[in-house]
PDB file of C-alpha atoms and ligand atoms in Angstrom:
ATOM      1  CA  MET A   1      27.190   0.689 -21.443  1.00  0.00           C
ATOM      2  CA  ALA A   2      24.858   2.245 -18.888  1.00  0.00           C
ATOM      3  CA  VAL A   3      24.185   0.096 -15.836  1.00  0.00           C
ATOM      4  CA  PRO A   4      20.409  -0.372 -15.441  1.00  0.00           C
ATOM      5  CA  ALA A   5      19.073   1.497 -12.394  1.00  0.00           C
ATOM      6  CA  ARG A   6      18.127  -0.602  -9.389  1.00  0.00           C
ATOM      7  CA  VAL A   7      14.364  -0.924  -9.282  1.00  0.00           C
ATOM      8  CA  PRO A   8      12.513  -1.625  -6.032  1.00  0.00           C
ATOM      9  CA  ARG A   9      10.746  -4.969  -6.078  1.00  0.00           C
ATOM     10  CA  HIS A  10       8.085  -3.773  -3.656  1.00  0.00           C
ATOM     11  CA  ILE A  11       6.876  -0.171  -3.356  1.00  0.00           C
ATOM     12  CA  ALA A  12       4.445   0.880  -0.629  1.00  0.00           C
ATOM     13  CA  MET A  13       2.632   4.196  -0.945  1.00  0.00           C
ATOM     14  CA  ILE A  14       0.688   6.256   1.561  1.00  0.00           C
ATOM     15  CA  MET A  15      -1.872   7.995  -0.641  1.00  0.00           C
ATOM     16  CA  ASP A  16      -2.300  11.144   1.432  1.00  0.00           C
ATOM     17  CA  GLY A  17      -3.539  14.652   0.702  1.00  0.00           C
ATOM     18  CA  ASN A  18      -6.902  14.055  -0.991  1.00  0.00           C
ATOM     19  CA  GLY A  19      -8.736  16.352   1.417  1.00  0.00           C
ATOM     20  CA  ARG A  20      -6.260  19.204   0.996  1.00  0.00           C
ATOM     21  CA  TRP A  21      -6.347  18.786  -2.793  1.00  0.00           C
ATOM     22  CA  ALA A  22     -10.123  19.258  -2.706  1.00  0.00           C
ATOM     23  CA  ARG A  23     -10.028  22.139  -0.228  1.00  0.00           C
ATOM     24  CA  ALA A  24      -7.540  24.016  -2.421  1.00  0.00           C
ATOM     25  CA  ARG A  25     -10.161  23.878  -5.198  1.00  0.00           C
ATOM     26  CA  GLY A  26     -13.132  24.763  -3.029  1.00  0.00           C
ATOM     27  CA  LEU A  27     -14.499  21.214  -3.480  1.00  0.00           C
ATOM     28  CA  PRO A  28     -15.880  18.807  -0.868  1.00  0.00           C
ATOM     29  CA  ARG A  29     -13.283  16.345   0.529  1.00  0.00           C
ATOM     30  CA  VAL A  30     -15.042  13.469  -1.191  1.00  0.00           C
ATOM     31  CA  GLU A  31     -14.101  14.951  -4.568  1.00  0.00           C
ATOM     32  CA  GLY A  32     -10.475  14.701  -3.506  1.00  0.00           C
ATOM     33  CA  HIS A  33     -10.966  11.019  -2.740  1.00  0.00           C
ATOM     34  CA  ARG A  34     -12.675  10.489  -6.084  1.00  0.00           C
ATOM     35  CA  HIS A  35      -9.756  12.038  -7.964  1.00  0.00           C
ATOM     36  CA  GLY A  36      -7.354  10.097  -5.758  1.00  0.00           C
ATOM     37  CA  VAL A  37      -8.942   6.768  -6.667  1.00  0.00           C
ATOM     38  CA  GLU A  38      -8.529   7.625 -10.345  1.00  0.00           C
ATOM     39  CA  ARG A  39      -4.753   7.742  -9.879  1.00  0.00           C
ATOM     40  CA  ILE A  40      -4.545   4.144  -8.635  1.00  0.00           C
ATOM     41  CA  HIS A  41      -4.596   2.211 -11.894  1.00  0.00           C
ATOM     42  CA  PRO A  42      -2.307   4.566 -13.888  1.00  0.00           C
ATOM     43  CA  VAL A  43       0.289   4.571 -11.077  1.00  0.00           C
ATOM     44  CA  ALA A  44       0.119   0.755 -10.912  1.00  0.00           C
ATOM     45  CA  LEU A  45       0.736   0.561 -14.680  1.00  0.00           C
ATOM     46  CA  ASP A  46       3.653   3.033 -14.433  1.00  0.00           C
ATOM     47  CA  CYS A  47       5.192   0.860 -11.723  1.00  0.00           C
ATOM     48  CA  ALA A  48       4.600  -2.342 -13.707  1.00  0.00           C
ATOM     49  CA  ARG A  49       6.280  -0.809 -16.787  1.00  0.00           C
ATOM     50  CA  ARG A  50       9.357  -0.074 -14.713  1.00  0.00           C
ATOM     51  CA  GLY A  51       9.656  -3.612 -13.435  1.00  0.00           C
ATOM     52  CA  VAL A  52       8.185  -3.170  -9.959  1.00  0.00           C
ATOM     53  CA  GLU A  53       6.582  -6.461  -8.846  1.00  0.00           C
ATOM     54  CA  TYR A  54       4.471  -5.369  -5.867  1.00  0.00           C
ATOM     55  CA  LEU A  55       2.707  -2.077  -5.187  1.00  0.00           C
ATOM     56  CA  THR A  56       0.915  -1.740  -1.849  1.00  0.00           C
ATOM     57  CA  LEU A  57      -1.346   1.292  -1.511  1.00  0.00           C
ATOM     58  CA  TYR A  58      -2.689   2.582   1.808  1.00  0.00           C
ATOM     59  CA  ALA A  59      -6.356   3.269   1.059  1.00  0.00           C
ATOM     60  CA  PHE A  60      -8.043   3.197   4.486  1.00  0.00           C
ATOM     61  CA  SER A  61      -6.483   2.793   7.909  1.00  0.00           C
ATOM     62  CA  THR A  62      -7.951   1.204  11.039  1.00  0.00           C
ATOM     63  CA  GLU A  63      -7.935   4.773  12.408  1.00  0.00           C
ATOM     64  CA  ASN A  64      -9.841   6.240   9.443  1.00  0.00           C
ATOM     65  CA  TRP A  65     -13.108   4.886  10.950  1.00  0.00           C
ATOM     66  CA  ARG A  66     -12.804   7.918  13.258  1.00  0.00           C
ATOM     67  CA  ARG A  67     -13.689  10.242  10.368  1.00  0.00           C
ATOM     68  CA  PRO A  68     -17.210  11.651   9.964  1.00  0.00           C
ATOM     69  CA  ARG A  69     -19.759   8.969   9.003  1.00  0.00           C
ATOM     70  CA  LYS A  70     -20.472  10.704   5.714  1.00  0.00           C
ATOM     71  CA  GLU A  71     -16.816  10.594   4.647  1.00  0.00           C
ATOM     72  CA  VAL A  72     -16.438   6.940   5.706  1.00  0.00           C
ATOM     73  CA  ARG A  73     -19.547   6.034   3.705  1.00  0.00           C
ATOM     74  CA  ALA A  74     -18.170   7.850   0.658  1.00  0.00           C
ATOM     75  CA  LEU A  75     -14.839   5.988   0.976  1.00  0.00           C
ATOM     76  CA  LEU A  76     -16.668   2.641   1.161  1.00  0.00           C
ATOM     77  CA  ARG A  77     -18.674   3.546  -1.950  1.00  0.00           C
ATOM     78  CA  LEU A  78     -15.440   4.407  -3.725  1.00  0.00           C
ATOM     79  CA  LEU A  79     -13.931   1.050  -2.733  1.00  0.00           C
ATOM     80  CA  SER A  80     -16.990  -0.622  -4.188  1.00  0.00           C
ATOM     81  CA  SER A  81     -16.718   1.136  -7.560  1.00  0.00           C
ATOM     82  CA  LEU A  82     -12.950   0.636  -7.558  1.00  0.00           C
ATOM     83  CA  MET A  83     -13.490  -3.121  -7.223  1.00  0.00           C
ATOM     84  CA  ASP A  84     -15.919  -3.078 -10.174  1.00  0.00           C
ATOM     85  CA  GLU A  85     -13.391  -1.261 -12.322  1.00  0.00           C
ATOM     86  CA  GLU A  86     -10.263  -3.075 -11.209  1.00  0.00           C
ATOM     87  CA  ALA A  87     -11.878  -6.483 -11.734  1.00  0.00           C
ATOM     88  CA  GLU A  88     -11.954  -5.537 -15.433  1.00  0.00           C
ATOM     89  CA  THR A  89      -8.859  -3.400 -15.875  1.00  0.00           C
ATOM     90  CA  CYS A  90      -6.580  -5.695 -13.877  1.00  0.00           C
ATOM     91  CA  VAL A  91      -7.638  -8.650 -16.036  1.00  0.00           C
ATOM     92  CA  ARG A  92      -7.010  -6.536 -19.165  1.00  0.00           C
ATOM     93  CA  ASP A  93      -3.608  -5.332 -17.946  1.00  0.00           C
ATOM     94  CA  ASN A  94      -2.457  -8.586 -16.311  1.00  0.00           C
ATOM     95  CA  LEU A  95      -2.299  -7.144 -12.783  1.00  0.00           C
ATOM     96  CA  ARG A  96      -3.027  -9.283  -9.766  1.00  0.00           C
ATOM     97  CA  LEU A  97      -5.220  -7.729  -7.106  1.00  0.00           C
ATOM     98  CA  ARG A  98      -4.702  -8.438  -3.429  1.00  0.00           C
ATOM     99  CA  LEU A  99      -5.920  -6.978  -0.162  1.00  0.00           C
ATOM    100  CA  VAL A 100      -4.153  -6.474   3.137  1.00  0.00           C
ATOM    101  CA  GLY A 101      -6.263  -5.559   6.139  1.00  0.00           C
ATOM    102  CA  THR A 102      -9.664  -6.903   7.013  1.00  0.00           C
ATOM    103  CA  VAL A 103     -12.953  -7.025   5.187  1.00  0.00           C
ATOM    104  CA  GLN A 104     -15.058  -8.082   8.197  1.00  0.00           C
ATOM    105  CA  ARG A 105     -16.301  -4.570   8.901  1.00  0.00           C
ATOM    106  CA  LEU A 106     -17.530  -4.132   5.307  1.00  0.00           C
ATOM    107  CA  ASP A 107     -21.061  -5.128   4.361  1.00  0.00           C
ATOM    108  CA  THR A 108     -21.492  -8.589   2.864  1.00  0.00           C
ATOM    109  CA  ALA A 109     -22.088  -7.383  -0.697  1.00  0.00           C
ATOM    110  CA  LEU A 110     -18.872  -5.354  -0.650  1.00  0.00           C
ATOM    111  CA  GLN A 111     -16.928  -8.252   0.886  1.00  0.00           C
ATOM    112  CA  GLU A 112     -18.103 -10.488  -1.955  1.00  0.00           C
ATOM    113  CA  LYS A 113     -17.163  -7.878  -4.527  1.00  0.00           C
ATOM    114  CA  VAL A 114     -13.653  -7.649  -3.076  1.00  0.00           C
ATOM    115  CA  HIS A 115     -13.240 -11.450  -3.066  1.00  0.00           C
ATOM    116  CA  GLU A 116     -14.555 -11.670  -6.623  1.00  0.00           C
ATOM    117  CA  ALA A 117     -12.100  -9.017  -7.901  1.00  0.00           C
ATOM    118  CA  ILE A 118      -9.215 -10.852  -6.215  1.00  0.00           C
ATOM    119  CA  GLU A 119     -10.403 -14.182  -7.610  1.00  0.00           C
ATOM    120  CA  VAL A 120     -10.703 -13.086 -11.261  1.00  0.00           C
ATOM    121  CA  THR A 121      -7.152 -11.695 -11.233  1.00  0.00           C
ATOM    122  CA  ARG A 122      -5.551 -14.567  -9.302  1.00  0.00           C
ATOM    123  CA  GLU A 123      -3.894 -16.207 -12.338  1.00  0.00           C
ATOM    124  CA  ASN A 124      -2.429 -12.946 -13.672  1.00  0.00           C
ATOM    125  CA  THR A 125       1.347 -12.818 -13.832  1.00  0.00           C
ATOM    126  CA  GLY A 126       2.092  -9.076 -13.798  1.00  0.00           C
ATOM    127  CA  LEU A 127       2.450  -6.629 -10.921  1.00  0.00           C
ATOM    128  CA  THR A 128       0.562  -7.401  -7.708  1.00  0.00           C
ATOM    129  CA  LEU A 129      -1.600  -4.412  -6.839  1.00  0.00           C
ATOM    130  CA  CYS A 130      -2.155  -4.736  -3.140  1.00  0.00           C
ATOM    131  CA  LEU A 131      -4.733  -2.499  -1.506  1.00  0.00           C
ATOM    132  CA  ALA A 132      -4.433  -1.825   2.221  1.00  0.00           C
ATOM    133  CA  PHE A 133      -7.999  -1.393   3.424  1.00  0.00           C
ATOM    134  CA  ASP A 134      -9.073  -1.304   7.071  1.00  0.00           C
ATOM    135  CA  TYR A 135      -5.373  -1.902   7.603  1.00  0.00           C
ATOM    136  CA  GLY A 136      -3.295  -1.038  10.667  1.00  0.00           C
ATOM    137  CA  SER A 137       0.140  -2.368  11.479  1.00  0.00           C
ATOM    138  CA  ARG A 138      -0.595  -2.881  15.163  1.00  0.00           C
ATOM    139  CA  ASP A 139      -3.839  -4.696  14.367  1.00  0.00           C
ATOM    140  CA  GLU A 140      -1.900  -6.903  11.922  1.00  0.00           C
ATOM    141  CA  ILE A 141       0.727  -7.773  14.533  1.00  0.00           C
ATOM    142  CA  VAL A 142      -1.915  -8.598  17.177  1.00  0.00           C
ATOM    143  CA  ARG A 143      -3.702 -10.858  14.682  1.00  0.00           C
ATOM    144  CA  ALA A 144      -0.386 -12.525  13.826  1.00  0.00           C
ATOM    145  CA  ALA A 145       0.268 -13.178  17.522  1.00  0.00           C
ATOM    146  CA  ARG A 146      -3.162 -14.821  17.873  1.00  0.00           C
ATOM    147  CA  GLU A 147      -2.538 -16.908  14.751  1.00  0.00           C
ATOM    148  CA  LEU A 148       0.861 -18.083  16.046  1.00  0.00           C
ATOM    149  CA  ILE A 149      -0.826 -19.320  19.206  1.00  0.00           C
ATOM    150  CA  LEU A 150      -3.604 -21.016  17.219  1.00  0.00           C
ATOM    151  CA  ARG A 151      -0.976 -22.774  15.092  1.00  0.00           C
ATOM    152  CA  GLY A 152       0.563 -24.093  18.286  1.00  0.00           C
ATOM    153  CA  ILE A 153       3.981 -22.543  17.600  1.00  0.00           C
ATOM    154  CA  GLU A 154       6.205 -23.124  20.657  1.00  0.00           C
ATOM    155  CA  PRO A 155       8.416 -20.261  21.892  1.00  0.00           C
ATOM    156  CA  ASP A 156      11.541 -21.929  20.452  1.00  0.00           C
ATOM    157  CA  GLY A 157       9.874 -22.337  17.059  1.00  0.00           C
ATOM    158  CA  MET A 158       9.013 -18.637  16.883  1.00  0.00           C
ATOM    159  CA  THR A 159      11.235 -16.935  14.311  1.00  0.00           C
ATOM    160  CA  GLU A 160      11.082 -13.807  12.173  1.00  0.00           C
ATOM    161  CA  GLU A 161       9.938 -16.071   9.330  1.00  0.00           C
ATOM    162  CA  THR A 162       7.078 -17.680  11.280  1.00  0.00           C
ATOM    163  CA  VAL A 163       5.866 -14.244  12.395  1.00  0.00           C
ATOM    164  CA  ALA A 164       6.111 -12.867   8.837  1.00  0.00           C
ATOM    165  CA  GLN A 165       4.064 -15.810   7.565  1.00  0.00           C
ATOM    166  CA  CYS A 166       1.199 -14.817   9.884  1.00  0.00           C
ATOM    167  CA  LEU A 167       1.051 -11.207   8.662  1.00  0.00           C
ATOM    168  CA  PHE A 168      -1.384 -10.097   5.937  1.00  0.00           C
ATOM    169  CA  THR A 169       1.650  -9.763   3.656  1.00  0.00           C
ATOM    170  CA  ALA A 170       2.684 -13.431   3.977  1.00  0.00           C
ATOM    171  CA  ASP A 171       4.516 -14.510   0.788  1.00  0.00           C
ATOM    172  CA  MET A 172       5.194 -10.926  -0.248  1.00  0.00           C
ATOM    173  CA  PRO A 173       8.738  -9.530  -0.167  1.00  0.00           C
ATOM    174  CA  ASP A 174       9.622  -6.793   2.344  1.00  0.00           C
ATOM    175  CA  VAL A 175       9.018  -3.223   1.197  1.00  0.00           C
ATOM    176  CA  ASP A 176      12.037  -1.733  -0.614  1.00  0.00           C
ATOM    177  CA  LEU A 177      10.708   1.790  -1.040  1.00  0.00           C
ATOM    178  CA  LEU A 178       8.045   3.591   0.971  1.00  0.00           C
ATOM    179  CA  VAL A 179       6.581   6.715  -0.626  1.00  0.00           C
ATOM    180  CA  ARG A 180       4.366   9.112   1.305  1.00  0.00           C
ATOM    181  CA  CYS A 181       2.805  12.016  -0.495  1.00  0.00           C
ATOM    182  CA  GLY A 182       0.890  14.899   1.088  1.00  0.00           C
ATOM    183  CA  GLY A 183       3.790  16.326   3.088  1.00  0.00           C
ATOM    184  CA  GLU A 184       3.427  14.442   6.398  1.00  0.00           C
ATOM    185  CA  ILE A 185       6.565  12.714   7.647  1.00  0.00           C
ATOM    186  CA  ARG A 186       5.125   9.733   9.501  1.00  0.00           C
ATOM    187  CA  LEU A 187       4.040   6.135   8.999  1.00  0.00           C
ATOM    188  CA  SER A 188       0.483   6.410  10.392  1.00  0.00           C
ATOM    189  CA  ASN A 189       0.474   2.714  11.380  1.00  0.00           C
ATOM    190  CA  PHE A 190       1.419   1.436   7.903  1.00  0.00           C
ATOM    191  CA  LEU A 191       3.464  -1.754   7.360  1.00  0.00           C
ATOM    192  CA  MET A 192       5.729  -1.172  10.356  1.00  0.00           C
ATOM    193  CA  TRP A 193       7.188  -4.677  10.239  1.00  0.00           C
ATOM    194  CA  GLN A 194       7.605  -4.740   6.462  1.00  0.00           C
ATOM    195  CA  VAL A 195       9.368  -1.352   6.131  1.00  0.00           C
ATOM    196  CA  ALA A 196      12.112  -2.245   8.636  1.00  0.00           C
ATOM    197  CA  TYR A 197      14.784  -1.756   5.942  1.00  0.00           C
ATOM    198  CA  ALA A 198      12.831   0.182   3.339  1.00  0.00           C
ATOM    199  CA  GLU A 199      14.146   3.403   1.857  1.00  0.00           C
ATOM    200  CA  LEU A 200      11.787   6.251   2.771  1.00  0.00           C
ATOM    201  CA  TYR A 201      10.697   8.965   0.340  1.00  0.00           C
ATOM    202  CA  PHE A 202       8.471  11.859   1.354  1.00  0.00           C
ATOM    203  CA  THR A 203       6.974  14.406  -1.019  1.00  0.00           C
ATOM    204  CA  GLU A 204       4.699  17.436  -0.707  1.00  0.00           C
ATOM    205  CA  VAL A 205       2.804  16.379  -3.849  1.00  0.00           C
ATOM    206  CA  LEU A 206      -0.817  15.559  -2.994  1.00  0.00           C
ATOM    207  CA  TRP A 207      -2.005  12.103  -4.026  1.00  0.00           C
ATOM    208  CA  PRO A 208      -4.538  13.256  -6.688  1.00  0.00           C
ATOM    209  CA  ASP A 209      -1.589  15.029  -8.402  1.00  0.00           C
ATOM    210  CA  PHE A 210       0.762  12.048  -8.116  1.00  0.00           C
ATOM    211  CA  GLY A 211       1.996  10.895 -11.510  1.00  0.00           C
ATOM    212  CA  GLU A 212       4.990   9.765 -13.532  1.00  0.00           C
ATOM    213  CA  PRO A 213       7.299  12.726 -12.751  1.00  0.00           C
ATOM    214  CA  GLU A 214       7.017  12.122  -8.998  1.00  0.00           C
ATOM    215  CA  LEU A 215       7.380   8.358  -9.420  1.00  0.00           C
ATOM    216  CA  GLU A 216      10.531   8.989 -11.489  1.00  0.00           C
ATOM    217  CA  SER A 217      11.951  11.197  -8.714  1.00  0.00           C
ATOM    218  CA  ALA A 218      11.253   8.534  -6.095  1.00  0.00           C
ATOM    219  CA  LEU A 219      12.838   5.807  -8.242  1.00  0.00           C
ATOM    220  CA  ALA A 220      15.886   7.965  -9.012  1.00  0.00           C
ATOM    221  CA  GLU A 221      16.329   8.697  -5.315  1.00  0.00           C
ATOM    222  CA  PHE A 222      15.999   4.980  -4.526  1.00  0.00           C
ATOM    223  CA  ALA A 223      18.558   4.013  -7.179  1.00  0.00           C
ATOM    224  CA  GLY A 224      21.082   6.357  -5.558  1.00  0.00           C
ATOM    225  CA  ARG A 225      20.648   5.098  -1.986  1.00  0.00           C
ATOM    226  CA  ASN A 226      23.229   2.865  -0.338  1.00  0.00           C
ATOM    227  CA  ARG A 227      21.427  -0.055   1.311  1.00  0.00           C
ATOM    228  CA  ARG A 228      23.684  -1.588   3.935  1.00  0.00           C
ATOM    229  CA  TYR A 229      21.284  -3.612   6.102  1.00  0.00           C
ATOM    230  CA  GLY A 230      23.567  -2.929   9.043  1.00  0.00           C
ATOM    231  CA  ALA A 231      26.641  -4.345   7.313  1.00  0.00           C
ATOM    232  CA  LEU A 232      29.364  -2.584   5.328  1.00  0.00           C
ATOM    233  CA  LYS A 233      30.067  -2.741   1.612  1.00  0.00           C
ATOM    234  CA  ASN A 234      33.534  -4.027   0.626  1.00  0.00           C
ATOM    235  CA  GLU A 235      34.657  -0.585  -0.512  1.00  0.00           C
ATOM    236  CA  GLU A 236      33.688   0.855   2.892  1.00  0.00           C
ATOM    237  CA  ILE A 237      35.957  -1.513   4.834  1.00  0.00           C
ATOM    238  CA  ARG A 238      39.496  -0.367   5.480  1.00  0.00           C
TER     239      ARG A 238
HETATM  240  C1  LIG B 301      -5.862  10.312   2.184  1.00  0.00           C
HETATM  241  O1  LIG B 301      -6.248  11.634   2.067  1.00  0.00           O
HETATM  242  C2  LIG B 301      -7.008   9.354   2.000  1.00  0.00           C
HETATM  243  C3  LIG B 301      -7.437   8.690   3.234  1.00  0.00           C
HETATM  244  C4  LIG B 301      -6.855   8.803   4.388  1.00  0.00           C
HETATM  245  C5  LIG B 301      -8.612   7.847   3.145  1.00  0.00           C
HETATM  246  P1  LIG B 301      -6.778  12.465   3.319  1.00  0.00           P
HETATM  247  O2  LIG B 301      -8.255  12.351   3.374  1.00  0.00           O
HETATM  248  O3  LIG B 301      -6.065  12.059   4.554  1.00  0.00           O
HETATM  249  O4  LIG B 301      -6.359  13.926   2.879  1.00  0.00           O
HETATM  250  P2  LIG B 301      -5.804  15.079   3.829  1.00  0.00           P
HETATM  251  O5  LIG B 301      -4.610  14.524   4.552  1.00  0.00           O
HETATM  252  O6  LIG B 301      -6.911  15.438   4.764  1.00  0.00           O
HETATM  253  O7  LIG B 301      -5.443  16.184   2.881  1.00  0.00           O
HETATM  254  C1  LIG B 302      -2.904   7.708   6.342  1.00  0.00           C
HETATM  255  O1  LIG B 302      -3.376   8.986   6.119  1.00  0.00           O
HETATM  256  C2  LIG B 302      -3.930   6.705   5.888  1.00  0.00           C
HETATM  257  C3  LIG B 302      -4.142   6.660   4.455  1.00  0.00           C
HETATM  258  C4  LIG B 302      -3.533   7.344   3.533  1.00  0.00           C
HETATM  259  C5  LIG B 302      -5.143   5.699   4.024  1.00  0.00           C
HETATM  260  P1  LIG B 302      -4.090   9.823   7.260  1.00  0.00           P
HETATM  261  O2  LIG B 302      -4.430  11.136   6.667  1.00  0.00           O
HETATM  262  O3  LIG B 302      -5.207   9.045   7.842  1.00  0.00           O
HETATM  263  O4  LIG B 302      -2.923   9.950   8.341  1.00  0.00           O
HETATM  264  P2  LIG B 302      -2.763  10.951   9.543  1.00  0.00           P
HETATM  265  O5  LIG B 302      -4.050  10.945  10.311  1.00  0.00           O
HETATM  266  O6  LIG B 302      -2.475  12.299   8.978  1.00  0.00           O
HETATM  267  O7  LIG B 302      -1.593  10.426  10.305  1.00  0.00           O
HETATM  268 MG1  LIG B 303      -4.396  12.714   5.482  1.00  0.00          MG
END
């Protein structure tokens, strides 16, 4: 009997390459983002079908505010329409929506929309679709440090667990598989604490083209990796 393939519990994806996808078609960059957003729900469903429990998608980094105002505004508008759609489709498909990052820099109406979408999907029991928006790993770690001080944690009480509980991803498992599309081989300030022992998978495929075949390749690659966590497997000891 075939042994079922190991499936990552938590996949994190850096959705990169929207601009290049658009440029290759002679379209404005914003069109690339629009097509990119359309991939989010189908990819989440593909992951859910395969037994993945958490999918964290990098949608907007703390550094992306450096982009031209027009592009930032378009990305905020896309987040707004995504929230409208996901509030419905996540309820329909039993996905739970979550956000990592901050909402403070968004306008009040958008903040409310985000909270509402999270709220209406809170009781769902399927995959957690976690959107990283205005997210940066260093920002997250600084905020965690402040929170640890506010909680009055003494130096001796400071452990990896107490730090992890002050990150945006508190109560989520560590990332098992990190996928970056778009051809760049870097983290760009994404989940640096949480990917400490993740398997890394990089592909040239641009995010608006990302679909089941590429997900299959990433999962197959993951299933074949030997995760040692610094130790040795029994068969490796002699
Ligand atoms: C990723 O696509 C989306 C965001 C960073 C918001 P890019 O916009 O970075 O696309 P490229 O890398 O320029 O092709
Ligand atoms: C990373 O992509 C951020 C997101 C995908 C949201 P970038 O395109 O911003 O990363 P760099 O600038 O190439 O490192
Ligand atoms: Mg990019």
